[in-house]
mmCIF file of C-alpha atoms in Angstrom:
data_model
loop_
_atom_site.group_PDB
_atom_site.id
_atom_site.type_symbol
_atom_site.label_atom_id
_atom_site.label_comp_id
_atom_site.label_asym_id
_atom_site.label_seq_id
_atom_site.Cartn_x
_atom_site.Cartn_y
_atom_site.Cartn_z
ATOM 1 C CA MET A 1 60.753 135.997 113.224
ATOM 2 C CA TYR A 2 62.138 133.071 115.157
ATOM 3 C CA ARG A 3 62.170 133.515 118.913
ATOM 4 C CA TYR A 4 64.992 131.973 120.886
ATOM 5 C CA GLU A 5 64.275 130.339 124.222
ATOM 6 C CA GLN A 6 66.154 132.105 127.025
ATOM 7 C CA GLY A 7 68.992 130.014 128.457
ATOM 8 C CA LYS A 8 69.003 127.487 125.608
ATOM 9 C CA ARG A 9 71.864 127.203 123.119
ATOM 10 C CA TYR A 10 71.173 125.858 119.640
ATOM 11 C CA THR A 11 72.811 123.855 116.885
ATOM 12 C CA VAL A 12 72.102 125.335 113.466
ATOM 13 C CA HIS A 13 72.582 124.052 109.933
ATOM 14 C CA LEU A 14 73.668 127.008 107.834
ATOM 15 C CA GLU A 15 73.683 127.135 104.042
ATOM 16 C CA LEU A 16 76.502 129.562 103.203
ATOM 17 C CA THR A 17 76.004 129.153 99.475
ATOM 18 C CA ASP A 18 74.141 127.278 96.788
ATOM 19 C CA LYS A 19 77.251 127.192 94.575
ATOM 20 C CA CYS A 20 78.987 123.899 93.913
ATOM 21 C CA ASN A 21 81.766 122.760 91.611
ATOM 22 C CA ALA A 22 80.587 119.154 91.456
ATOM 23 C CA ALA A 23 77.676 117.771 89.476
ATOM 24 C CA CYS A 24 76.993 114.694 91.540
ATOM 25 C CA PRO A 25 74.356 112.486 89.934
ATOM 26 C CA MET A 26 72.585 111.897 93.261
ATOM 27 C CA CYS A 27 72.446 115.555 94.340
ATOM 28 C CA GLN A 28 69.129 117.402 94.564
ATOM 29 C CA ARG A 29 70.935 120.459 93.211
ATOM 30 C CA THR A 30 71.543 118.876 89.828
ATOM 31 C CA ASN A 31 69.482 115.722 89.691
ATOM 32 C CA ILE A 32 66.150 117.317 88.803
ATOM 33 C CA GLU A 33 65.123 114.445 86.556
ATOM 34 C CA PRO A 34 65.688 110.700 86.779
ATOM 35 C CA PRO A 35 69.274 109.822 85.797
ATOM 36 C CA SER A 36 69.845 108.993 82.195
ATOM 37 C CA SER A 37 72.344 110.121 79.628
ATOM 38 C CA VAL A 38 70.586 109.849 76.270
ATOM 39 C CA GLU A 39 66.925 109.247 77.109
ATOM 40 C CA ASN A 40 66.533 112.241 79.388
ATOM 41 C CA PRO A 41 68.436 115.420 78.424
ATOM 42 C CA LYS A 42 67.294 117.187 81.636
ATOM 43 C CA ALA A 43 69.130 114.725 83.865
ATOM 44 C CA ASN A 44 71.974 116.270 85.884
ATOM 45 C CA LYS A 45 71.129 119.837 84.865
ATOM 46 C CA THR A 46 71.195 122.553 87.511
ATOM 47 C CA ALA A 47 67.776 123.035 89.084
ATOM 48 C CA SER A 48 65.980 126.291 88.259
ATOM 49 C CA TYR A 49 65.772 127.294 91.945
ATOM 50 C CA ILE A 50 69.575 127.481 92.247
ATOM 51 C CA GLN A 51 70.615 131.145 92.207
ATOM 52 C CA ASN A 52 74.409 130.787 92.617
ATOM 53 C CA VAL A 53 74.626 133.170 95.565
ATOM 54 C CA ASP A 54 76.338 133.071 98.929
ATOM 55 C CA LEU A 55 76.146 134.783 102.298
ATOM 56 C CA THR A 56 78.838 137.342 103.028
ATOM 57 C CA LEU A 57 80.472 138.157 106.353
ATOM 58 C CA GLU A 58 78.310 141.286 106.469
ATOM 59 C CA ASP A 59 75.163 139.172 105.990
ATOM 60 C CA ILE A 60 76.200 136.849 108.818
ATOM 61 C CA GLN A 61 76.997 139.755 111.167
ATOM 62 C CA THR A 62 73.564 141.232 110.431
ATOM 63 C CA ILE A 63 71.737 137.922 110.949
ATOM 64 C CA TRP A 64 73.749 136.944 114.029
ATOM 65 C CA PRO A 65 75.325 139.804 115.970
ATOM 66 C CA GLU A 66 77.974 138.610 118.445
ATOM 67 C CA LYS A 67 75.595 139.004 121.397
ATOM 68 C CA THR A 68 73.056 136.664 119.762
ATOM 69 C CA LEU A 69 75.778 134.106 119.007
ATOM 70 C CA GLN A 70 77.021 134.274 122.598
ATOM 71 C CA GLN A 71 73.564 133.852 124.087
ATOM 72 C CA TYR A 72 71.959 131.285 121.810
ATOM 73 C CA MET A 73 74.366 129.409 119.528
ATOM 74 C CA LYS A 74 76.528 126.449 120.468
ATOM 75 C CA HIS A 75 77.267 124.798 117.111
ATOM 76 C CA ILE A 76 76.961 125.928 113.503
ATOM 77 C CA HIS A 77 77.184 123.154 110.912
ATOM 78 C CA MET A 78 77.850 124.253 107.354
ATOM 79 C CA CYS A 79 76.999 121.401 105.040
ATOM 80 C CA GLY A 80 75.404 122.471 101.852
ATOM 81 C CA SER A 81 72.236 120.814 100.750
ATOM 82 C CA PHE A 82 72.578 122.754 97.515
ATOM 83 C CA GLY A 83 76.171 123.969 97.577
ATOM 84 C CA ASP A 84 79.605 123.332 99.006
ATOM 85 C CA PRO A 85 80.295 125.743 101.892
ATOM 86 C CA MET A 86 83.898 126.153 100.750
ATOM 87 C CA MET A 87 82.612 127.941 97.628
ATOM 88 C CA ALA A 88 81.362 130.859 99.717
ATOM 89 C CA ARG A 89 83.846 133.663 99.158
ATOM 90 C CA ASP A 90 83.862 134.713 102.856
ATOM 91 C CA VAL A 91 83.951 131.224 104.389
ATOM 92 C CA TYR A 92 87.291 131.860 106.124
ATOM 93 C CA GLU A 93 86.192 135.222 107.555
ATOM 94 C CA ILE A 94 82.778 133.877 108.594
ATOM 95 C CA THR A 95 84.362 130.938 110.415
ATOM 96 C CA ASP A 96 86.809 133.262 112.167
ATOM 97 C CA TYR A 97 83.892 135.505 113.206
ATOM 98 C CA PHE A 98 81.941 132.572 114.664
ATOM 99 C CA LEU A 99 84.926 131.197 116.578
ATOM 100 C CA LYS A 100 85.949 134.614 117.930
ATOM 101 C CA SER A 101 82.399 135.501 118.980
ATOM 102 C CA ASP A 102 82.238 132.962 121.804
ATOM 103 C CA PRO A 103 84.878 130.602 123.249
ATOM 104 C CA ARG A 104 82.228 127.853 123.414
ATOM 105 C CA MET A 105 81.143 128.125 119.756
ATOM 106 C CA GLU A 106 81.763 125.108 117.537
ATOM 107 C CA CYS A 107 81.832 125.095 113.729
ATOM 108 C CA SER A 108 81.760 122.081 111.440
ATOM 109 C CA PHE A 109 81.805 121.639 107.685
ATOM 110 C CA SER A 110 81.128 118.962 105.098
ATOM 111 C CA THR A 111 82.895 119.527 101.798
ATOM 112 C CA ASN A 112 84.177 117.725 98.743
ATOM 113 C CA ALA A 113 87.445 119.576 99.501
ATOM 114 C CA SER A 114 88.379 120.036 95.862
ATOM 115 C CA LEU A 115 88.179 123.833 95.758
ATOM 116 C CA ARG A 116 91.128 124.951 97.833
ATOM 117 C CA ASP A 117 94.844 124.245 97.775
ATOM 118 C CA GLU A 118 97.011 122.873 100.573
ATOM 119 C CA ASP A 119 98.122 126.340 101.703
ATOM 120 C CA TRP A 120 94.510 127.517 102.086
ATOM 121 C CA TRP A 121 93.570 124.424 104.095
ATOM 122 C CA PHE A 122 96.587 124.935 106.359
ATOM 123 C CA LYS A 123 95.545 128.550 106.966
ATOM 124 C CA PHE A 124 91.947 127.465 107.564
ATOM 125 C CA GLY A 125 93.075 124.824 110.067
ATOM 126 C CA CYS A 126 95.081 127.491 111.883
ATOM 127 C CA LEU A 127 91.769 129.110 112.883
ATOM 128 C CA ALA A 128 91.742 126.435 115.591
ATOM 129 C CA ASN A 129 95.177 127.477 116.939
ATOM 130 C CA GLY A 130 95.021 128.666 120.506
ATOM 131 C CA ARG A 131 91.503 127.303 120.805
ATOM 132 C CA ASP A 132 90.041 123.941 121.695
ATOM 133 C CA ARG A 133 90.655 122.154 118.393
ATOM 134 C CA ARG A 134 87.361 120.291 118.694
ATOM 135 C CA ARG A 135 85.662 123.618 117.980
ATOM 136 C CA LEU A 136 86.554 123.396 114.272
ATOM 137 C CA THR A 137 85.752 120.204 112.366
ATOM 138 C CA VAL A 138 85.969 119.599 108.627
ATOM 139 C CA MET A 139 84.585 116.422 107.081
ATOM 140 C CA PHE A 140 86.065 115.661 103.675
ATOM 141 C CA CYS A 141 83.408 113.774 101.714
ATOM 142 C CA ILE A 142 84.994 111.431 99.201
ATOM 143 C CA ASP A 143 82.793 109.128 97.168
ATOM 144 C CA GLY A 144 84.875 106.126 96.222
ATOM 145 C CA LEU A 145 88.180 104.505 97.106
ATOM 146 C CA THR A 146 89.494 104.516 93.555
ATOM 147 C CA GLN A 147 89.210 107.055 90.754
ATOM 148 C CA GLU A 148 86.882 104.667 88.938
ATOM 149 C CA THR A 149 84.428 104.294 91.812
ATOM 150 C CA HIS A 150 84.694 107.997 92.648
ATOM 151 C CA GLU A 151 83.678 108.944 89.106
ATOM 152 C CA MET A 152 80.511 106.880 89.462
ATOM 153 C CA TYR A 153 79.256 109.485 91.952
ATOM 154 C CA ARG A 154 81.045 112.720 91.056
#
Protein backbone atom coordinates (compact mmCIF):
# COMPACT_ATOMS: atom_id res chain seq x y z
CA MET A 1 0.00 0.00 0.00
CA TYR A 2 1.17 3.50 -0.77
CA ARG A 3 2.20 5.53 2.25
CA TYR A 4 1.53 9.25 2.23
CA GLU A 5 4.11 11.62 3.66
CA GLN A 6 2.68 13.56 6.61
CA GLY A 7 2.11 17.24 5.83
CA LYS A 8 2.48 16.84 2.06
CA ARG A 9 -0.43 17.27 -0.35
CA TYR A 10 -0.37 15.45 -3.68
CA THR A 11 -1.50 15.85 -7.27
CA VAL A 12 -2.93 12.62 -8.65
CA HIS A 13 -3.82 11.46 -12.14
CA LEU A 14 -6.97 9.38 -11.84
CA GLU A 15 -8.35 7.06 -14.50
CA LEU A 16 -12.12 7.08 -13.89
CA THR A 17 -12.80 4.76 -16.80
CA ASP A 18 -11.28 2.95 -19.74
CA LYS A 19 -14.39 3.61 -21.85
CA CYS A 20 -14.18 5.97 -24.80
CA ASN A 21 -16.50 6.90 -27.64
CA ALA A 22 -13.71 7.91 -30.01
CA ALA A 23 -11.41 5.62 -31.95
CA CYS A 24 -8.52 7.99 -32.42
CA PRO A 25 -5.85 6.52 -34.69
CA MET A 26 -3.03 7.70 -32.42
CA CYS A 27 -4.51 6.40 -29.15
CA GLN A 28 -2.88 3.53 -27.27
CA ARG A 29 -6.37 2.29 -26.45
CA THR A 30 -7.16 1.46 -30.06
CA ASN A 31 -3.92 1.70 -31.98
CA ILE A 32 -2.52 -1.71 -31.07
CA GLU A 33 -0.96 -2.22 -34.48
CA PRO A 34 0.70 0.16 -36.92
CA PRO A 35 -1.93 2.25 -38.75
CA SER A 36 -3.16 0.88 -42.00
CA SER A 37 -6.58 0.33 -43.47
CA VAL A 38 -6.23 -2.63 -45.83
CA GLU A 39 -2.80 -4.09 -45.09
CA ASN A 40 -3.32 -4.50 -41.37
CA PRO A 41 -6.83 -5.51 -40.21
CA LYS A 42 -5.79 -5.20 -36.52
CA ALA A 43 -5.12 -1.48 -36.83
CA ASN A 44 -7.44 0.70 -34.74
CA LYS A 45 -9.06 -2.24 -32.95
CA THR A 46 -9.66 -2.01 -29.22
CA ALA A 47 -6.74 -3.44 -27.25
CA SER A 48 -7.39 -6.70 -25.40
CA TYR A 49 -6.51 -5.14 -22.02
CA ILE A 50 -9.43 -2.70 -22.23
CA GLN A 51 -12.22 -3.94 -19.94
CA ASN A 52 -14.80 -1.16 -20.44
CA VAL A 53 -15.24 -0.47 -16.73
CA ASP A 54 -15.35 2.64 -14.61
CA LEU A 55 -14.96 3.66 -10.98
CA THR A 56 -18.16 4.47 -9.12
CA LEU A 57 -18.71 7.05 -6.40
CA GLU A 58 -18.69 4.19 -3.90
CA ASP A 59 -15.29 3.02 -5.21
CA ILE A 60 -13.87 6.53 -4.87
CA GLN A 61 -15.24 6.95 -1.33
CA THR A 62 -13.64 3.63 -0.37
CA ILE A 63 -10.28 4.49 -1.95
CA TRP A 64 -10.24 8.07 -0.67
CA PRO A 65 -12.32 8.75 2.43
CA GLU A 66 -12.87 12.48 3.04
CA LYS A 67 -10.23 12.56 5.79
CA THR A 68 -7.58 11.20 3.40
CA LEU A 69 -8.57 13.74 0.74
CA GLN A 70 -8.38 16.57 3.27
CA GLN A 71 -4.98 15.53 4.57
CA TYR A 72 -3.15 14.48 1.43
CA MET A 73 -4.78 15.56 -1.84
CA LYS A 74 -4.53 18.97 -3.46
CA HIS A 75 -5.36 18.27 -7.12
CA ILE A 76 -6.98 15.35 -8.93
CA HIS A 77 -6.55 15.36 -12.71
CA MET A 78 -8.87 13.09 -14.65
CA CYS A 79 -7.48 12.64 -18.12
CA GLY A 80 -7.93 9.20 -19.48
CA SER A 81 -4.97 7.42 -20.93
CA PHE A 82 -7.39 4.71 -22.02
CA GLY A 83 -10.79 6.36 -21.69
CA ASP A 84 -12.60 9.67 -21.58
CA PRO A 85 -13.44 10.60 -17.96
CA MET A 86 -16.82 11.95 -19.04
CA MET A 87 -17.87 8.38 -19.91
CA ALA A 88 -17.75 7.36 -16.25
CA ARG A 89 -21.37 7.14 -15.13
CA ASP A 90 -20.67 8.83 -11.75
CA VAL A 91 -18.34 11.57 -13.00
CA TYR A 92 -20.66 14.35 -11.79
CA GLU A 93 -21.12 12.81 -8.34
CA ILE A 94 -17.41 12.00 -7.99
CA THR A 95 -16.43 15.56 -8.88
CA ASP A 96 -18.96 16.94 -6.40
CA TYR A 97 -17.56 14.61 -3.71
CA PHE A 98 -13.98 15.76 -4.34
CA LEU A 99 -14.88 19.46 -4.31
CA LYS A 100 -17.04 19.16 -1.18
CA SER A 101 -14.42 17.13 0.69
CA ASP A 102 -11.96 20.00 1.06
CA PRO A 103 -12.23 23.71 0.13
CA ARG A 104 -8.66 23.56 -1.21
CA MET A 105 -9.23 20.56 -3.52
CA GLU A 106 -8.85 21.16 -7.25
CA CYS A 107 -10.20 18.94 -10.03
CA SER A 108 -9.31 19.06 -13.71
CA PHE A 109 -10.40 17.08 -16.74
CA SER A 110 -9.33 16.47 -20.32
CA THR A 111 -12.13 15.32 -22.59
CA ASN A 112 -13.20 15.21 -26.21
CA ALA A 113 -16.45 16.75 -24.89
CA SER A 114 -18.67 14.93 -27.35
CA LEU A 115 -20.59 12.81 -24.84
CA ARG A 116 -22.75 15.31 -23.02
CA ASP A 117 -25.25 17.94 -24.07
CA GLU A 118 -25.22 21.65 -23.28
CA ASP A 119 -27.55 21.25 -20.29
CA TRP A 120 -25.27 18.64 -18.70
CA TRP A 121 -22.19 20.83 -19.18
CA PHE A 122 -24.01 23.79 -17.64
CA LYS A 123 -24.94 21.67 -14.61
CA PHE A 124 -21.38 20.34 -14.38
CA GLY A 125 -19.97 23.88 -14.51
CA CYS A 126 -22.33 24.85 -11.69
CA LEU A 127 -20.30 22.56 -9.39
CA ALA A 128 -17.91 25.52 -9.22
CA ASN A 129 -20.65 27.93 -8.04
CA GLY A 130 -19.95 29.36 -4.63
CA ARG A 131 -16.40 28.04 -4.82
CA ASP A 132 -13.16 29.37 -6.23
CA ARG A 133 -13.81 28.70 -9.91
CA ARG A 134 -10.17 27.78 -10.47
CA ARG A 135 -10.90 24.60 -8.50
CA LEU A 136 -12.74 23.06 -11.47
CA THR A 137 -11.06 23.05 -14.88
CA VAL A 138 -12.19 21.26 -18.04
CA MET A 139 -9.95 21.10 -21.09
CA PHE A 140 -11.85 20.37 -24.29
CA CYS A 141 -9.46 18.51 -26.60
CA ILE A 142 -10.29 19.19 -30.23
CA ASP A 143 -8.06 17.78 -32.93
CA GLY A 144 -8.37 20.04 -35.94
CA LEU A 145 -9.74 23.44 -36.87
CA THR A 146 -11.98 22.14 -39.63
CA GLN A 147 -14.09 19.00 -39.91
CA GLU A 148 -11.64 17.68 -42.50
CA THR A 149 -8.56 18.06 -40.31
CA HIS A 150 -10.47 16.84 -37.25
CA GLU A 151 -11.41 13.62 -39.03
CA MET A 152 -7.74 12.91 -39.70
CA TYR A 153 -7.32 12.29 -35.96
CA ARG A 154 -10.74 11.23 -34.69
